[in-house]
XYZ file of N, CA and C in Angstrom:
393
model
N 0.830 -1.205 0.004
C 0.003 0.013 -0.005
C 0.866 1.256 -0.025
N 0.434 2.244 -0.738
C 1.187 3.462 -0.860
C 0.531 4.570 -0.068
N 1.286 5.551 0.402
C 0.756 6.615 1.225
C -0.316 7.445 0.485
N -1.379 7.776 1.198
C -2.422 8.590 0.553
C -1.963 10.041 0.368
N -2.732 10.764 -0.432
C -2.394 12.140 -0.731
C -2.306 13.003 0.539
N -3.117 12.658 1.523
C -3.097 13.420 2.782
C -1.735 13.418 3.438
N -1.023 12.312 3.371
C 0.308 12.232 3.984
C 1.297 13.094 3.219
N 1.207 13.096 1.913
C 2.109 13.960 1.114
C 1.773 15.418 1.350
N 0.503 15.737 1.489
C 0.079 17.124 1.765
C 0.589 17.546 3.126
N 0.473 16.671 4.117
C 0.950 16.965 5.463
C 2.434 17.304 5.426
N 3.225 16.490 4.689
C 4.659 16.716 4.585
C 4.943 18.048 3.930
N 4.226 18.416 2.878
C 4.407 19.678 2.157
C 4.079 20.870 3.064
N 3.043 20.754 3.829
C 2.644 21.834 4.767
C 3.719 22.024 5.808
N 4.179 20.925 6.410
C 5.233 21.016 7.431
C 6.464 21.676 6.872
N 6.918 21.251 5.694
C 8.086 21.778 5.054
C 7.925 23.273 4.716
N 6.741 23.674 4.259
C 6.474 25.066 3.935
C 6.589 25.924 5.200
N 6.002 25.446 6.272
C 6.072 26.184 7.557
C 7.522 26.272 8.007
N 8.240 25.197 7.907
C 9.667 25.183 8.312
C 10.515 26.136 7.486
N 10.368 26.096 6.179
C 11.186 26.978 5.290
C 10.809 28.430 5.524
N 9.502 28.728 5.623
C 9.088 30.110 5.895
C 9.646 30.594 7.229
N 9.596 29.762 8.219
C 10.127 30.106 9.533
C 11.620 30.404 9.472
N 12.351 29.540 8.761
C 13.796 29.772 8.597
C 14.075 31.081 7.895
N 13.278 31.394 6.876
C 13.492 32.672 6.144
C 13.188 33.869 7.041
N 12.165 33.779 7.833
C 11.811 34.873 8.736
C 12.918 35.089 9.780
N 13.362 34.006 10.391
C 14.410 34.085 11.425
C 15.689 34.595 10.787
N 16.017 34.096 9.598
C 17.234 34.527 8.925
C 17.135 36.029 8.588
N 15.980 36.467 8.114
C 15.780 37.890 7.818
C 15.996 38.745 9.054
N 15.458 38.286 10.175
C 15.655 39.005 11.452
C 17.143 39.040 11.856
N 17.809 37.923 11.702
C 19.226 37.871 12.061
C 20.076 38.756 11.141
N 19.723 38.793 9.868
C 20.465 39.611 8.901
C 20.356 41.097 9.192
N 19.325 41.493 9.898
C 19.168 42.898 10.263
C 20.236 43.346 11.234
N 20.878 42.431 11.917
C 21.964 42.743 12.867
C 23.295 42.941 12.158
N 23.341 42.538 10.893
C 24.573 42.698 10.111
C 24.470 43.993 9.306
N 25.445 44.889 9.477
C 25.373 46.119 8.665
C 25.632 45.812 7.201
N 24.718 46.243 6.366
C 24.818 46.066 4.908
C 25.139 44.616 4.499
N 24.211 43.683 4.823
C 24.475 42.268 4.420
C 24.594 42.148 2.905
N 25.486 41.316 2.505
C 25.747 41.122 1.075
C 24.531 40.537 0.338
N 24.226 41.057 -0.822
C 23.127 40.463 -1.605
C 23.467 39.019 -2.004
N 24.757 38.710 -2.121
C 25.190 37.338 -2.417
C 24.859 36.420 -1.258
N 25.036 36.880 -0.032
C 24.691 36.112 1.133
C 23.191 35.824 1.170
N 22.412 36.852 0.938
C 20.943 36.694 0.895
C 20.534 35.716 -0.159
N 21.102 35.801 -1.337
C 20.773 34.897 -2.476
C 21.184 33.469 -2.124
N 22.350 33.326 -1.538
C 22.813 31.984 -1.143
C 21.915 31.320 -0.101
N 21.452 32.090 0.838
C 20.549 31.564 1.876
C 19.210 31.177 1.252
N 18.697 32.026 0.345
C 17.457 31.725 -0.363
C 17.629 30.432 -1.146
N 18.722 30.325 -1.846
C 19.001 29.086 -2.625
C 19.053 27.873 -1.741
N 19.745 27.988 -0.636
C 19.827 26.903 0.307
C 18.484 26.470 0.853
N 17.732 27.431 1.323
C 16.422 27.126 1.924
C 15.385 26.626 0.922
N 15.206 27.400 -0.124
C 14.133 27.131 -1.052
C 14.447 26.076 -2.095
N 15.597 26.172 -2.727
C 15.914 25.284 -3.839
C 16.610 24.002 -3.412
N 17.504 24.064 -2.465
C 18.299 22.897 -2.119
C 17.759 22.059 -0.946
N 16.858 22.654 -0.115
C 16.328 21.936 1.053
C 15.789 20.551 0.667
N 14.842 20.502 -0.243
C 14.244 19.225 -0.576
C 15.181 18.301 -1.280
N 15.862 18.710 -2.365
C 16.758 17.753 -3.049
C 17.877 17.214 -2.149
N 18.457 18.062 -1.311
C 19.526 17.584 -0.422
C 19.014 16.540 0.564
N 17.890 16.859 1.233
C 17.382 15.902 2.226
C 16.814 14.650 1.616
N 16.166 14.782 0.451
C 15.605 13.591 -0.213
C 16.742 12.666 -0.600
N 17.853 13.244 -1.126
C 18.948 12.386 -1.586
C 19.771 11.830 -0.409
N 19.901 12.594 0.653
C 20.719 12.151 1.782
C 19.940 11.296 2.781
N 18.681 11.664 3.034
C 17.892 10.962 4.061
C 16.701 10.197 3.575
N 16.383 10.364 2.268
C 15.175 9.712 1.723
C 13.932 10.558 1.904
N 14.101 11.785 2.413
C 12.969 12.671 2.554
C 13.339 13.882 3.398
N 12.401 14.856 3.351
C 12.576 16.089 4.135
C 12.124 15.843 5.553
N 12.218 16.873 6.368
C 11.728 16.784 7.741
C 10.229 16.540 7.728
N 9.524 17.212 6.801
C 8.055 16.969 6.661
C 7.747 15.561 6.271
N 8.511 14.989 5.344
C 8.306 13.592 4.986
C 8.492 12.684 6.209
N 9.566 12.903 6.956
C 9.843 12.087 8.133
C 8.682 12.176 9.148
N 8.185 13.397 9.407
C 7.087 13.551 10.372
C 5.788 12.949 9.845
N 5.635 12.896 8.524
C 4.426 12.284 7.925
C 4.603 10.785 7.787
N 5.778 10.255 8.028
C 6.022 8.825 7.953
C 6.196 8.276 6.526
N 6.658 9.139 5.618
C 6.827 8.732 4.208
C 8.276 8.903 3.789
N 8.622 8.260 2.687
C 9.997 8.357 2.163
C 9.962 8.355 0.635
N 10.912 8.974 0.012
C 11.037 9.043 -1.444
C 12.119 8.027 -1.812
N 11.806 7.082 -2.708
C 12.775 6.042 -3.083
C 12.787 5.832 -4.577
N 13.771 5.025 -5.018
C 13.815 4.667 -6.435
C 12.668 3.699 -6.705
N 12.092 3.818 -7.889
C 10.909 3.057 -8.222
C 11.109 1.555 -8.103
N 12.087 1.025 -8.730
C 12.278 -0.463 -8.727
C 13.220 -0.933 -7.650
N 13.782 -0.043 -6.869
C 14.696 -0.394 -5.796
C 14.320 0.431 -4.570
N 13.212 0.098 -3.990
C 12.676 0.973 -2.921
C 13.509 0.987 -1.624
N 14.530 0.182 -1.556
C 15.436 0.299 -0.427
C 16.513 1.366 -0.680
N 16.545 1.869 -1.920
C 17.590 2.872 -2.272
C 16.979 4.239 -2.431
N 17.708 5.237 -1.908
C 17.281 6.643 -2.088
C 17.652 7.099 -3.508
N 16.954 8.118 -3.973
C 17.306 8.682 -5.262
C 18.525 9.587 -5.057
N 19.312 9.785 -6.089
C 20.502 10.602 -5.933
C 20.161 12.098 -5.989
N 21.133 12.945 -5.722
C 20.900 14.379 -5.625
C 20.389 14.951 -6.960
N 20.968 14.567 -8.071
C 20.578 15.155 -9.340
C 19.150 14.708 -9.687
N 18.811 13.459 -9.389
C 17.449 13.023 -9.623
C 16.473 13.757 -8.678
N 16.857 13.969 -7.456
C 16.025 14.703 -6.509
C 15.831 16.156 -6.953
N 16.918 16.739 -7.506
C 16.830 18.136 -8.001
C 15.909 18.192 -9.201
N 16.027 17.243 -10.123
C 15.142 17.167 -11.292
C 13.693 16.994 -10.834
N 13.455 16.069 -9.898
C 12.109 15.835 -9.378
C 11.509 17.108 -8.790
N 12.342 17.853 -8.009
C 11.891 19.077 -7.394
C 11.572 20.148 -8.444
N 12.418 20.268 -9.447
C 12.194 21.249 -10.499
C 10.890 20.994 -11.264
N 10.644 19.762 -11.568
C 9.396 19.358 -12.253
C 8.197 19.710 -11.361
N 8.322 19.374 -10.102
C 7.217 19.628 -9.168
C 6.911 21.136 -9.069
N 7.918 21.945 -9.016
C 7.746 23.393 -8.912
C 7.166 23.954 -10.224
N 7.664 23.498 -11.335
C 7.208 23.989 -12.644
C 5.722 23.628 -12.882
N 5.379 22.367 -12.597
C 4.026 21.899 -12.892
C 2.989 22.187 -11.794
N 3.438 22.423 -10.573
C 2.557 22.766 -9.488
C 1.390 21.800 -9.335
N 0.188 22.337 -9.319
C -1.022 21.522 -9.057
C -1.293 20.492 -10.165
N -0.787 20.744 -11.370
C -0.976 19.727 -12.403
C -0.358 18.414 -11.975
N 0.787 18.491 -11.293
C 1.426 17.284 -10.786
C 0.542 16.575 -9.776
N -0.134 17.314 -8.909
C -0.988 16.693 -7.921
C -2.162 15.978 -8.549
N -2.693 16.529 -9.617
C -3.843 15.908 -10.282
C -3.442 14.515 -10.792
N -2.166 14.359 -11.227
C -1.757 13.055 -11.759
C -1.657 11.981 -10.675
N -1.745 12.364 -9.434
C -1.782 11.369 -8.329
C -2.894 10.359 -8.524
N -4.016 10.830 -9.029
C -5.185 9.996 -9.165
C -5.197 9.105 -10.418
N -4.164 9.132 -11.184
C -4.175 8.389 -12.463
C -3.527 7.019 -12.358
N -3.043 6.631 -11.180
C -2.426 5.303 -11.055
C -2.559 4.769 -9.647
N -2.479 3.456 -9.501
C -2.708 2.858 -8.192
C -1.577 3.132 -7.167
N -0.385 3.486 -7.646
C 0.694 3.804 -6.726
C 0.678 5.237 -6.252
N -0.207 6.068 -6.805
C -0.295 7.476 -6.447
C 0.961 8.226 -6.843
N 1.574 7.814 -7.960
C 2.794 8.509 -8.436
C 2.363 9.749 -9.196
N 2.868 10.893 -8.727
C 2.620 12.143 -9.447
C 3.580 12.229 -10.628
N 3.334 13.141 -11.521
C 4.147 13.228 -12.713
C 5.605 13.486 -12.422
N 5.916 14.247 -11.359
C 7.306 14.464 -11.027
C 7.965 13.194 -10.504
N 7.182 12.305 -9.881
C 7.709 10.989 -9.486
C 7.958 10.139 -10.700
N 7.005 10.129 -11.625
C 7.171 9.289 -12.836
C 8.375 9.754 -13.672
N 8.518 11.037 -13.884
C 9.569 11.556 -14.703
C 10.968 11.415 -14.070
N 10.996 11.236 -12.756
C 12.295 11.079 -12.063
C 12.572 9.647 -11.663
N 11.646 8.750 -11.913
C 11.857 7.351 -11.500
C 11.786 7.135 -10.012
N 10.950 7.941 -9.357
C 10.823 7.846 -7.894
C 9.437 7.356 -7.528
N 9.335 6.927 -6.278
C 8.044 6.511 -5.721
C 8.028 6.918 -4.246
N 6.844 7.278 -3.763
C 6.689 7.618 -2.329
C 6.148 6.372 -1.633
N 6.802 5.985 -0.562
C 6.435 4.794 0.200
C 6.352 5.179 1.665
N 5.759 4.280 2.459
C 5.796 4.471 3.894
C 7.221 4.255 4.387
N 7.709 5.103 5.246
C 9.063 4.974 5.777
C 9.251 3.664 6.516
N 8.213 3.167 7.174
C 8.330 1.924 7.937
C 8.569 0.730 7.037
N 8.212 0.859 5.730
C 8.378 -0.235 4.771
C 9.757 -0.289 4.172
N 10.568 0.741 4.429
C 11.939 0.798 3.869
C 12.893 0.154 4.859
N 13.596 -0.809 4.383
C 14.562 -1.505 5.248
C 15.946 -0.955 5.074
């Protein structure tokens, strides 16, 4: 059995709250630095928004939200293996570009694979099922 859409939504909400909180705290901390570099601001944005999911998915099999929702992102035919960083980055880019269109594709197959999962060769499974 594959995780329902509610678990994936829960993970996304948790991650959104976490990333927004990090950005707010970082913005407050940057106010203490006189004339913070635009490069520093851009690097932090890149780290939080663009690299958060791909790094954690490739290193841990999921984000903090995924872990709290009890789900994991794995390779389609090798569910004991995590996807690599470049695959995770590709998956994230597709998800961001397609937005809600990707969510609609959840309902088109029994595994609940969204289009970004299909195009990246990934599948979402329950974390407890990963050995």
